[in-house]
């Protein structure tokens, strides 16, 4: 029975990781830490409601490291999972320093202090497939990093730091670089939940560049399972990709949402200009995580889209007027 602390735990992936650990890991405690107050039910999914093993704390890791370490030292977590990041590559071309402030500097400061805590058994950093840049092959963990946005560069910097302190100072860490993930509760600037809300309200989804870009998608519950397996079985110090066998174009992805609604594709979308710095393809070779801990995705896109549509229908009265633009905040 372990205590898990999830940084970035107010986001949708943190929520699904908490749900998974509470259901499957027999934890002593699951504690989420986020910079914002806990989100309303359509996004928090009532995670941990009524469960004495769960808690949420609003702490900003960049500006309140003292409060963060008061929590760490009180709870003495064996496992810390970090989703904490400024996480939107498309907007990172302006105020890029904000991305390094959180994704690199704040996390390095935290990790250096964690090295003095003997209770920590494993730190799991959630990286990104964007580090490899646009590829025409399935990138392996040792594929040279070619970040093509300030966001990706800031994530690469912290990964490189972790690899160095793991090797030299024996910091107990793993890095998981997942493909794009999706799930019920995801904020509406992401393409799948935005497409679902458009399908339910009769609006048209702006499809950037016609959806030519190809990316790999997994359900956040599959990612949570990867995290749990790595936390239990993986050798320390290793990096793992976690994604599906093949990528899919954004157009075909959105077409699956349209199929889920049984509506024509062109009724759901309108073509717009491509975004700045759009990579043409993200694709991961995930054979290492399968070999070491037995992980591979289990939830098909078709099953996942039906789950997304059911979530949208349940909460549409709230979601229909919710903002769909990303706002960069400290």
mmCIF file of C-alpha atoms in Angstrom:
data_model
loop_
_atom_site.group_PDB
_atom_site.id
_atom_site.type_symbol
_atom_site.label_atom_id
_atom_site.label_comp_id
_atom_site.label_asym_id
_atom_site.label_seq_id
_atom_site.Cartn_x
_atom_site.Cartn_y
_atom_site.Cartn_z
ATOM 1 C CA UNK A 1 0.000 0.000 0.000
ATOM 2 C CA UNK A 2 1.771 3.083 -1.300
ATOM 3 C CA UNK A 3 1.089 6.793 -1.234
ATOM 4 C CA UNK A 4 1.036 8.337 -4.705
ATOM 5 C CA UNK A 5 1.249 12.085 -5.350
ATOM 6 C CA UNK A 6 0.220 13.264 -8.813
ATOM 7 C CA UNK A 7 1.563 16.685 -9.854
ATOM 8 C CA UNK A 8 -0.580 18.362 -12.483
ATOM 9 C CA UNK A 9 -3.342 16.356 -10.870
ATOM 10 C CA UNK A 10 -6.061 18.863 -11.706
ATOM 11 C CA UNK A 11 -5.757 18.091 -15.419
ATOM 12 C CA UNK A 12 -7.736 15.376 -17.146
ATOM 13 C CA UNK A 13 -4.834 12.915 -17.396
ATOM 14 C CA UNK A 14 -4.061 13.357 -13.706
ATOM 15 C CA UNK A 15 -7.728 12.746 -12.929
ATOM 16 C CA UNK A 16 -7.752 9.484 -14.893
ATOM 17 C CA UNK A 17 -4.480 8.384 -13.305
ATOM 18 C CA UNK A 18 -5.989 9.001 -9.858
ATOM 19 C CA UNK A 19 -9.142 7.093 -10.819
ATOM 20 C CA UNK A 20 -7.049 4.173 -12.071
ATOM 21 C CA UNK A 21 -4.797 4.026 -9.002
ATOM 22 C CA UNK A 22 -7.746 4.187 -6.605
ATOM 23 C CA UNK A 23 -9.435 1.332 -8.465
ATOM 24 C CA UNK A 24 -6.449 -0.884 -9.289
ATOM 25 C CA UNK A 25 -3.381 -0.134 -7.150
ATOM 26 C CA UNK A 26 -4.739 -0.711 -3.613
ATOM 27 C CA UNK A 27 -3.096 2.557 -2.506
ATOM 28 C CA UNK A 28 -2.697 3.942 0.964
ATOM 29 C CA UNK A 29 -3.411 7.398 -0.481
ATOM 30 C CA UNK A 30 -3.717 9.117 -3.874
ATOM 31 C CA UNK A 31 -3.082 12.852 -3.621
ATOM 32 C CA UNK A 32 -3.504 15.209 -6.552
ATOM 33 C CA UNK A 33 -1.727 18.566 -6.646
ATOM 34 C CA UNK A 34 -2.771 21.269 -9.110
ATOM 35 C CA UNK A 35 -2.177 24.979 -9.563
ATOM 36 C CA UNK A 36 -5.926 25.674 -9.845
ATOM 37 C CA UNK A 37 -8.866 24.864 -7.581
ATOM 38 C CA UNK A 38 -10.372 21.469 -8.337
ATOM 39 C CA UNK A 39 -12.431 21.695 -11.520
ATOM 40 C CA UNK A 40 -16.213 21.180 -11.697
ATOM 41 C CA UNK A 41 -17.658 17.703 -12.180
ATOM 42 C CA UNK A 42 -17.578 17.590 -16.022
ATOM 43 C CA UNK A 43 -13.762 17.853 -15.801
ATOM 44 C CA UNK A 44 -12.977 16.350 -12.378
ATOM 45 C CA UNK A 45 -15.415 13.446 -12.897
ATOM 46 C CA UNK A 46 -15.911 13.490 -9.115
ATOM 47 C CA UNK A 47 -12.594 11.680 -8.707
ATOM 48 C CA UNK A 48 -12.164 10.410 -5.149
ATOM 49 C CA UNK A 49 -15.565 11.666 -4.011
ATOM 50 C CA UNK A 50 -16.333 10.027 -0.689
ATOM 51 C CA UNK A 51 -13.061 8.066 -0.716
ATOM 52 C CA UNK A 52 -10.927 8.810 2.371
ATOM 53 C CA UNK A 53 -7.822 7.684 0.478
ATOM 54 C CA UNK A 54 -8.071 10.678 -1.908
ATOM 55 C CA UNK A 55 -7.160 14.335 -1.436
ATOM 56 C CA UNK A 56 -6.632 17.376 -3.659
ATOM 57 C CA UNK A 57 -4.312 20.293 -2.855
ATOM 58 C CA UNK A 58 -4.067 23.559 -4.751
ATOM 59 C CA UNK A 59 -0.330 24.348 -4.821
ATOM 60 C CA UNK A 60 1.669 26.116 -7.527
ATOM 61 C CA UNK A 61 4.949 24.229 -7.869
ATOM 62 C CA UNK A 62 6.727 27.238 -9.362
ATOM 63 C CA UNK A 63 5.733 29.814 -6.766
ATOM 64 C CA UNK A 64 4.968 27.698 -3.682
ATOM 65 C CA UNK A 65 7.764 25.116 -3.386
ATOM 66 C CA UNK A 66 7.698 25.488 0.397
ATOM 67 C CA UNK A 67 4.053 24.393 0.562
ATOM 68 C CA UNK A 68 4.768 21.560 -1.863
ATOM 69 C CA UNK A 69 7.548 20.152 0.310
ATOM 70 C CA UNK A 70 5.465 20.556 3.450
ATOM 71 C CA UNK A 71 2.977 18.235 1.731
ATOM 72 C CA UNK A 72 5.685 15.813 0.579
ATOM 73 C CA UNK A 73 7.239 15.577 4.033
ATOM 74 C CA UNK A 74 3.866 15.140 5.744
ATOM 75 C CA UNK A 75 2.663 12.401 3.377
ATOM 76 C CA UNK A 76 6.034 10.780 2.507
ATOM 77 C CA UNK A 77 4.974 9.469 -0.912
ATOM 78 C CA UNK A 78 6.748 6.425 -2.280
ATOM 79 C CA UNK A 79 5.776 7.423 -5.840
ATOM 80 C CA UNK A 80 5.506 10.906 -7.375
ATOM 81 C CA UNK A 81 4.012 11.170 -10.858
ATOM 82 C CA UNK A 82 4.566 14.468 -12.646
ATOM 83 C CA UNK A 83 2.271 15.742 -15.355
ATOM 84 C CA UNK A 84 3.109 19.280 -14.218
ATOM 85 C CA UNK A 85 3.725 21.415 -17.296
ATOM 86 C CA UNK A 86 2.759 24.322 -19.418
ATOM 87 C CA UNK A 87 1.424 21.924 -21.982
ATOM 88 C CA UNK A 88 0.326 23.551 -25.233
ATOM 89 C CA UNK A 89 2.959 23.576 -27.955
ATOM 90 C CA UNK A 90 0.900 25.592 -30.426
ATOM 91 C CA UNK A 91 0.984 28.726 -28.247
ATOM 92 C CA UNK A 92 4.559 28.377 -26.970
ATOM 93 C CA UNK A 93 6.033 30.671 -29.612
ATOM 94 C CA UNK A 94 5.125 33.688 -27.488
ATOM 95 C CA UNK A 95 6.133 34.049 -23.845
ATOM 96 C CA UNK A 96 8.281 30.966 -24.327
ATOM 97 C CA UNK A 97 10.044 31.662 -21.031
ATOM 98 C CA UNK A 98 6.828 30.650 -19.239
ATOM 99 C CA UNK A 99 7.294 27.116 -20.586
ATOM 100 C CA UNK A 100 10.893 26.885 -19.358
ATOM 101 C CA UNK A 101 9.910 28.459 -16.026
ATOM 102 C CA UNK A 102 7.543 25.562 -15.280
ATOM 103 C CA UNK A 103 8.633 22.633 -17.457
ATOM 104 C CA UNK A 104 12.310 22.936 -16.648
ATOM 105 C CA UNK A 105 13.349 25.357 -13.873
ATOM 106 C CA UNK A 106 10.580 24.624 -11.337
ATOM 107 C CA UNK A 107 10.878 20.876 -11.865
ATOM 108 C CA UNK A 108 14.683 20.864 -11.611
ATOM 109 C CA UNK A 109 14.490 22.794 -8.336
ATOM 110 C CA UNK A 110 11.913 20.316 -7.031
ATOM 111 C CA UNK A 111 13.868 17.232 -8.142
ATOM 112 C CA UNK A 112 17.072 18.512 -6.517
ATOM 113 C CA UNK A 113 15.286 18.861 -3.186
ATOM 114 C CA UNK A 114 13.628 15.456 -3.613
ATOM 115 C CA UNK A 115 17.061 13.845 -3.728
ATOM 116 C CA UNK A 116 17.318 14.521 0.001
ATOM 117 C CA UNK A 117 14.075 12.623 0.725
ATOM 118 C CA UNK A 118 14.740 8.973 1.515
ATOM 119 C CA UNK A 119 11.049 8.040 1.409
ATOM 120 C CA UNK A 120 10.827 8.548 -2.371
ATOM 121 C CA UNK A 121 11.105 5.235 -4.223
ATOM 122 C CA UNK A 122 10.295 6.426 -7.727
ATOM 123 C CA UNK A 123 9.699 9.690 -9.607
ATOM 124 C CA UNK A 124 7.851 9.257 -12.899
ATOM 125 C CA UNK A 125 8.052 12.128 -15.370
ATOM 126 C CA UNK A 126 5.406 12.262 -18.083
ATOM 127 C CA UNK A 127 7.219 13.519 -21.156
ATOM 128 C CA UNK A 128 5.965 13.930 -24.709
ATOM 129 C CA UNK A 129 6.295 12.375 -28.144
ATOM 130 C CA UNK A 130 6.883 15.897 -29.503
ATOM 131 C CA UNK A 131 10.520 15.658 -28.391
ATOM 132 C CA UNK A 132 11.291 13.525 -31.441
ATOM 133 C CA UNK A 133 9.841 16.095 -33.841
ATOM 134 C CA UNK A 134 8.194 15.063 -37.085
ATOM 135 C CA UNK A 135 9.247 11.527 -38.036
ATOM 136 C CA UNK A 136 8.580 9.162 -40.953
ATOM 137 C CA UNK A 137 9.337 6.106 -38.798
ATOM 138 C CA UNK A 138 8.381 4.860 -35.342
ATOM 139 C CA UNK A 139 10.725 6.748 -33.014
ATOM 140 C CA UNK A 140 12.566 4.701 -30.396
ATOM 141 C CA UNK A 141 13.644 5.982 -26.992
ATOM 142 C CA UNK A 142 17.204 6.444 -28.276
ATOM 143 C CA UNK A 143 16.101 8.331 -31.401
ATOM 144 C CA UNK A 144 17.828 11.766 -31.388
ATOM 145 C CA UNK A 145 15.603 14.484 -29.941
ATOM 146 C CA UNK A 146 14.553 17.156 -32.422
ATOM 147 C CA UNK A 147 12.066 19.433 -30.626
ATOM 148 C CA UNK A 148 10.313 21.820 -33.003
ATOM 149 C CA UNK A 149 8.587 24.149 -30.529
ATOM 150 C CA UNK A 150 9.651 25.998 -27.374
ATOM 151 C CA UNK A 151 7.263 23.732 -25.441
ATOM 152 C CA UNK A 152 8.996 20.588 -26.699
ATOM 153 C CA UNK A 153 12.427 22.119 -26.065
ATOM 154 C CA UNK A 154 11.494 22.886 -22.451
ATOM 155 C CA UNK A 155 10.294 19.308 -21.935
ATOM 156 C CA UNK A 156 13.502 17.967 -23.498
ATOM 157 C CA UNK A 157 15.605 20.051 -21.107
ATOM 158 C CA UNK A 158 14.080 18.446 -18.012
ATOM 159 C CA UNK A 159 14.323 14.955 -19.525
ATOM 160 C CA UNK A 160 18.039 15.518 -20.098
ATOM 161 C CA UNK A 161 18.449 16.711 -16.519
ATOM 162 C CA UNK A 162 16.688 13.618 -15.159
ATOM 163 C CA UNK A 163 18.846 11.292 -17.237
ATOM 164 C CA UNK A 164 21.995 12.949 -15.916
ATOM 165 C CA UNK A 165 21.033 12.842 -12.216
ATOM 166 C CA UNK A 166 19.737 9.293 -12.568
ATOM 167 C CA UNK A 167 23.054 8.125 -13.967
ATOM 168 C CA UNK A 168 25.411 10.071 -11.725
ATOM 169 C CA UNK A 169 23.443 10.720 -8.508
ATOM 170 C CA UNK A 170 21.150 7.646 -8.685
ATOM 171 C CA UNK A 171 17.939 9.694 -8.545
ATOM 172 C CA UNK A 172 15.167 7.038 -8.742
ATOM 173 C CA UNK A 173 13.265 8.031 -11.822
ATOM 174 C CA UNK A 174 11.605 6.869 -15.023
ATOM 175 C CA UNK A 175 10.389 8.906 -17.975
ATOM 176 C CA UNK A 176 7.300 7.935 -19.971
ATOM 177 C CA UNK A 177 6.896 9.673 -23.324
ATOM 178 C CA UNK A 178 3.296 9.025 -24.336
ATOM 179 C CA UNK A 179 1.594 9.704 -27.610
ATOM 180 C CA UNK A 180 -1.256 12.208 -27.604
ATOM 181 C CA UNK A 181 -3.840 11.130 -25.054
ATOM 182 C CA UNK A 182 -7.563 11.854 -24.797
ATOM 183 C CA UNK A 183 -10.297 11.142 -22.255
ATOM 184 C CA UNK A 184 -13.605 12.299 -20.821
ATOM 185 C CA UNK A 185 -12.989 15.470 -18.864
ATOM 186 C CA UNK A 186 -10.394 16.841 -21.285
ATOM 187 C CA UNK A 187 -10.538 20.605 -21.790
ATOM 188 C CA UNK A 188 -12.233 21.804 -24.936
ATOM 189 C CA UNK A 189 -9.237 23.326 -26.740
ATOM 190 C CA UNK A 190 -8.211 19.733 -27.569
ATOM 191 C CA UNK A 191 -9.479 18.354 -30.854
ATOM 192 C CA UNK A 192 -11.492 15.330 -29.682
ATOM 193 C CA UNK A 193 -13.578 16.950 -26.912
ATOM 194 C CA UNK A 194 -14.038 20.026 -29.101
ATOM 195 C CA UNK A 195 -15.291 17.811 -31.952
ATOM 196 C CA UNK A 196 -17.703 16.084 -29.568
ATOM 197 C CA UNK A 197 -19.159 19.377 -28.347
ATOM 198 C CA UNK A 198 -19.441 20.621 -31.949
ATOM 199 C CA UNK A 199 -21.276 17.439 -32.882
ATOM 200 C CA UNK A 200 -23.740 17.921 -30.031
ATOM 201 C CA UNK A 201 -24.369 21.621 -30.653
ATOM 202 C CA UNK A 202 -24.411 21.821 -34.452
ATOM 203 C CA UNK A 203 -21.277 23.960 -34.599
ATOM 204 C CA UNK A 204 -18.468 23.377 -37.073
ATOM 205 C CA UNK A 205 -15.056 22.217 -35.877
ATOM 206 C CA UNK A 206 -12.194 24.298 -37.339
ATOM 207 C CA UNK A 207 -9.978 21.607 -38.883
ATOM 208 C CA UNK A 208 -6.504 23.127 -39.118
ATOM 209 C CA UNK A 209 -4.748 22.403 -42.401
ATOM 210 C CA UNK A 210 -7.534 20.019 -43.352
ATOM 211 C CA UNK A 211 -6.355 17.587 -40.674
ATOM 212 C CA UNK A 212 -3.373 16.345 -42.706
ATOM 213 C CA UNK A 213 -1.080 16.024 -39.667
ATOM 214 C CA UNK A 214 -0.753 12.469 -38.377
ATOM 215 C CA UNK A 215 -0.528 11.755 -34.652
ATOM 216 C CA UNK A 216 -0.839 8.787 -32.341
ATOM 217 C CA UNK A 217 -3.631 8.648 -29.761
ATOM 218 C CA UNK A 218 -4.231 6.594 -26.633
ATOM 219 C CA UNK A 219 -6.918 6.806 -23.976
ATOM 220 C CA UNK A 220 -5.711 8.343 -20.697
ATOM 221 C CA UNK A 221 -6.780 5.158 -18.907
ATOM 222 C CA UNK A 222 -4.258 3.227 -21.004
ATOM 223 C CA UNK A 223 -1.638 5.811 -20.043
ATOM 224 C CA UNK A 224 -2.553 5.428 -16.364
ATOM 225 C CA UNK A 225 -2.057 1.672 -16.672
ATOM 226 C CA UNK A 226 1.375 2.261 -18.232
ATOM 227 C CA UNK A 227 2.325 4.509 -15.313
ATOM 228 C CA UNK A 228 1.212 1.957 -12.750
ATOM 229 C CA UNK A 229 3.073 -0.887 -14.471
ATOM 230 C CA UNK A 230 6.256 1.194 -14.746
ATOM 231 C CA UNK A 231 5.970 2.185 -11.080
ATOM 232 C CA UNK A 232 5.756 -1.476 -10.063
ATOM 233 C CA UNK A 233 7.999 -3.332 -12.506
ATOM 234 C CA UNK A 234 10.351 -1.152 -14.558
ATOM 235 C CA UNK A 235 14.089 -0.853 -13.945
ATOM 236 C CA UNK A 236 14.919 2.587 -12.578
ATOM 237 C CA UNK A 237 16.507 5.083 -14.940
ATOM 238 C CA UNK A 238 14.781 3.877 -18.110
ATOM 239 C CA UNK A 239 12.788 5.916 -20.624
ATOM 240 C CA UNK A 240 9.686 4.411 -22.203
ATOM 241 C CA UNK A 241 7.585 5.414 -25.185
ATOM 242 C CA UNK A 242 3.883 4.602 -24.813
ATOM 243 C CA UNK A 243 1.648 4.777 -27.852
ATOM 244 C CA UNK A 244 -0.396 2.777 -30.347
ATOM 245 C CA UNK A 245 1.185 0.772 -33.179
ATOM 246 C CA UNK A 246 0.326 3.320 -35.881
ATOM 247 C CA UNK A 247 -0.547 7.017 -36.199
ATOM 248 C CA UNK A 248 -3.785 8.419 -37.614
ATOM 249 C CA UNK A 249 -4.456 11.664 -39.456
ATOM 250 C CA UNK A 250 -6.420 14.287 -37.546
ATOM 251 C CA UNK A 251 -8.961 14.157 -40.369
ATOM 252 C CA UNK A 252 -9.500 10.430 -39.891
ATOM 253 C CA UNK A 253 -9.603 10.894 -36.123
ATOM 254 C CA UNK A 254 -12.357 13.486 -36.403
ATOM 255 C CA UNK A 255 -14.116 11.236 -38.918
ATOM 256 C CA UNK A 256 -14.375 8.642 -36.143
ATOM 257 C CA UNK A 257 -16.207 11.218 -34.019
ATOM 258 C CA UNK A 258 -18.549 11.925 -36.936
ATOM 259 C CA UNK A 259 -19.150 8.189 -37.364
ATOM 260 C CA UNK A 260 -19.954 7.949 -33.662
ATOM 261 C CA UNK A 261 -22.662 10.564 -34.183
ATOM 262 C CA UNK A 262 -23.741 8.951 -37.491
ATOM 263 C CA UNK A 263 -23.369 12.347 -39.174
ATOM 264 C CA UNK A 264 -21.604 13.335 -42.415
ATOM 265 C CA UNK A 265 -17.994 14.405 -41.898
ATOM 266 C CA UNK A 266 -18.465 17.727 -43.713
ATOM 267 C CA UNK A 267 -21.313 18.657 -41.362
ATOM 268 C CA UNK A 268 -18.942 18.452 -38.416
ATOM 269 C CA UNK A 269 -15.926 20.341 -39.834
ATOM 270 C CA UNK A 270 -14.726 23.373 -41.746
ATOM 271 C CA UNK A 271 -11.192 23.601 -43.144
ATOM 272 C CA UNK A 272 -8.937 26.357 -41.761
ATOM 273 C CA UNK A 273 -5.268 27.322 -42.158
ATOM 274 C CA UNK A 274 -2.608 25.177 -40.528
ATOM 275 C CA UNK A 275 -1.119 26.169 -37.182
ATOM 276 C CA UNK A 276 2.380 27.604 -36.850
ATOM 277 C CA UNK A 277 5.070 24.951 -36.556
ATOM 278 C CA UNK A 278 2.728 21.994 -37.044
ATOM 279 C CA UNK A 279 4.699 18.735 -37.223
ATOM 280 C CA UNK A 280 3.527 16.361 -39.943
ATOM 281 C CA UNK A 281 3.683 13.108 -37.952
ATOM 282 C CA UNK A 282 4.245 11.795 -34.421
ATOM 283 C CA UNK A 283 4.826 8.045 -34.221
ATOM 284 C CA UNK A 284 6.322 5.962 -31.417
ATOM 285 C CA UNK A 285 7.926 2.550 -31.175
ATOM 286 C CA UNK A 286 6.568 1.225 -27.867
ATOM 287 C CA UNK A 287 8.204 -2.194 -27.943
ATOM 288 C CA UNK A 288 10.435 -1.484 -24.898
ATOM 289 C CA UNK A 289 7.560 -0.881 -22.469
ATOM 290 C CA UNK A 290 5.802 -3.981 -23.783
ATOM 291 C CA UNK A 291 8.931 -6.061 -23.280
ATOM 292 C CA UNK A 292 9.791 -4.739 -19.811
ATOM 293 C CA UNK A 293 6.388 -4.420 -18.118
ATOM 294 C CA UNK A 294 3.887 -5.995 -20.538
ATOM 295 C CA UNK A 295 2.063 -2.799 -21.555
ATOM 296 C CA UNK A 296 0.238 -2.140 -24.790
ATOM 297 C CA UNK A 297 -2.909 -0.093 -25.463
ATOM 298 C CA UNK A 298 -6.191 -1.894 -24.799
ATOM 299 C CA UNK A 299 -8.851 0.720 -25.622
ATOM 300 C CA UNK A 300 -9.607 1.101 -29.340
ATOM 301 C CA UNK A 301 -10.309 4.516 -30.841
ATOM 302 C CA UNK A 302 -13.842 3.388 -31.695
ATOM 303 C CA UNK A 303 -14.508 2.433 -28.066
ATOM 304 C CA UNK A 304 -12.868 5.616 -26.872
ATOM 305 C CA UNK A 305 -14.952 7.825 -29.167
ATOM 306 C CA UNK A 306 -18.169 6.277 -27.853
ATOM 307 C CA UNK A 307 -16.997 7.013 -24.310
ATOM 308 C CA UNK A 308 -16.206 10.617 -25.292
ATOM 309 C CA UNK A 309 -19.631 11.074 -26.894
ATOM 310 C CA UNK A 310 -21.374 9.631 -23.813
ATOM 311 C CA UNK A 311 -19.416 12.090 -21.630
ATOM 312 C CA UNK A 312 -20.374 14.973 -23.915
ATOM 313 C CA UNK A 313 -24.054 14.046 -23.839
ATOM 314 C CA UNK A 314 -24.045 13.772 -20.054
ATOM 315 C CA UNK A 315 -22.548 17.228 -19.520
ATOM 316 C CA UNK A 316 -23.555 19.148 -22.643
ATOM 317 C CA UNK A 317 -25.579 21.772 -20.745
ATOM 318 C CA UNK A 318 -22.352 22.767 -18.987
ATOM 319 C CA UNK A 319 -19.978 22.205 -21.902
ATOM 320 C CA UNK A 320 -21.933 24.021 -24.621
ATOM 321 C CA UNK A 321 -20.941 27.455 -23.291
ATOM 322 C CA UNK A 322 -17.516 26.528 -21.922
ATOM 323 C CA UNK A 323 -14.482 28.291 -23.510
ATOM 324 C CA UNK A 324 -12.674 26.382 -26.255
ATOM 325 C CA UNK A 325 -9.523 28.546 -26.416
ATOM 326 C CA UNK A 326 -6.326 27.866 -24.488
ATOM 327 C CA UNK A 327 -5.314 30.638 -22.072
ATOM 328 C CA UNK A 328 -1.664 30.770 -20.998
ATOM 329 C CA UNK A 329 -1.429 31.361 -17.253
ATOM 330 C CA UNK A 330 1.441 31.331 -14.803
#
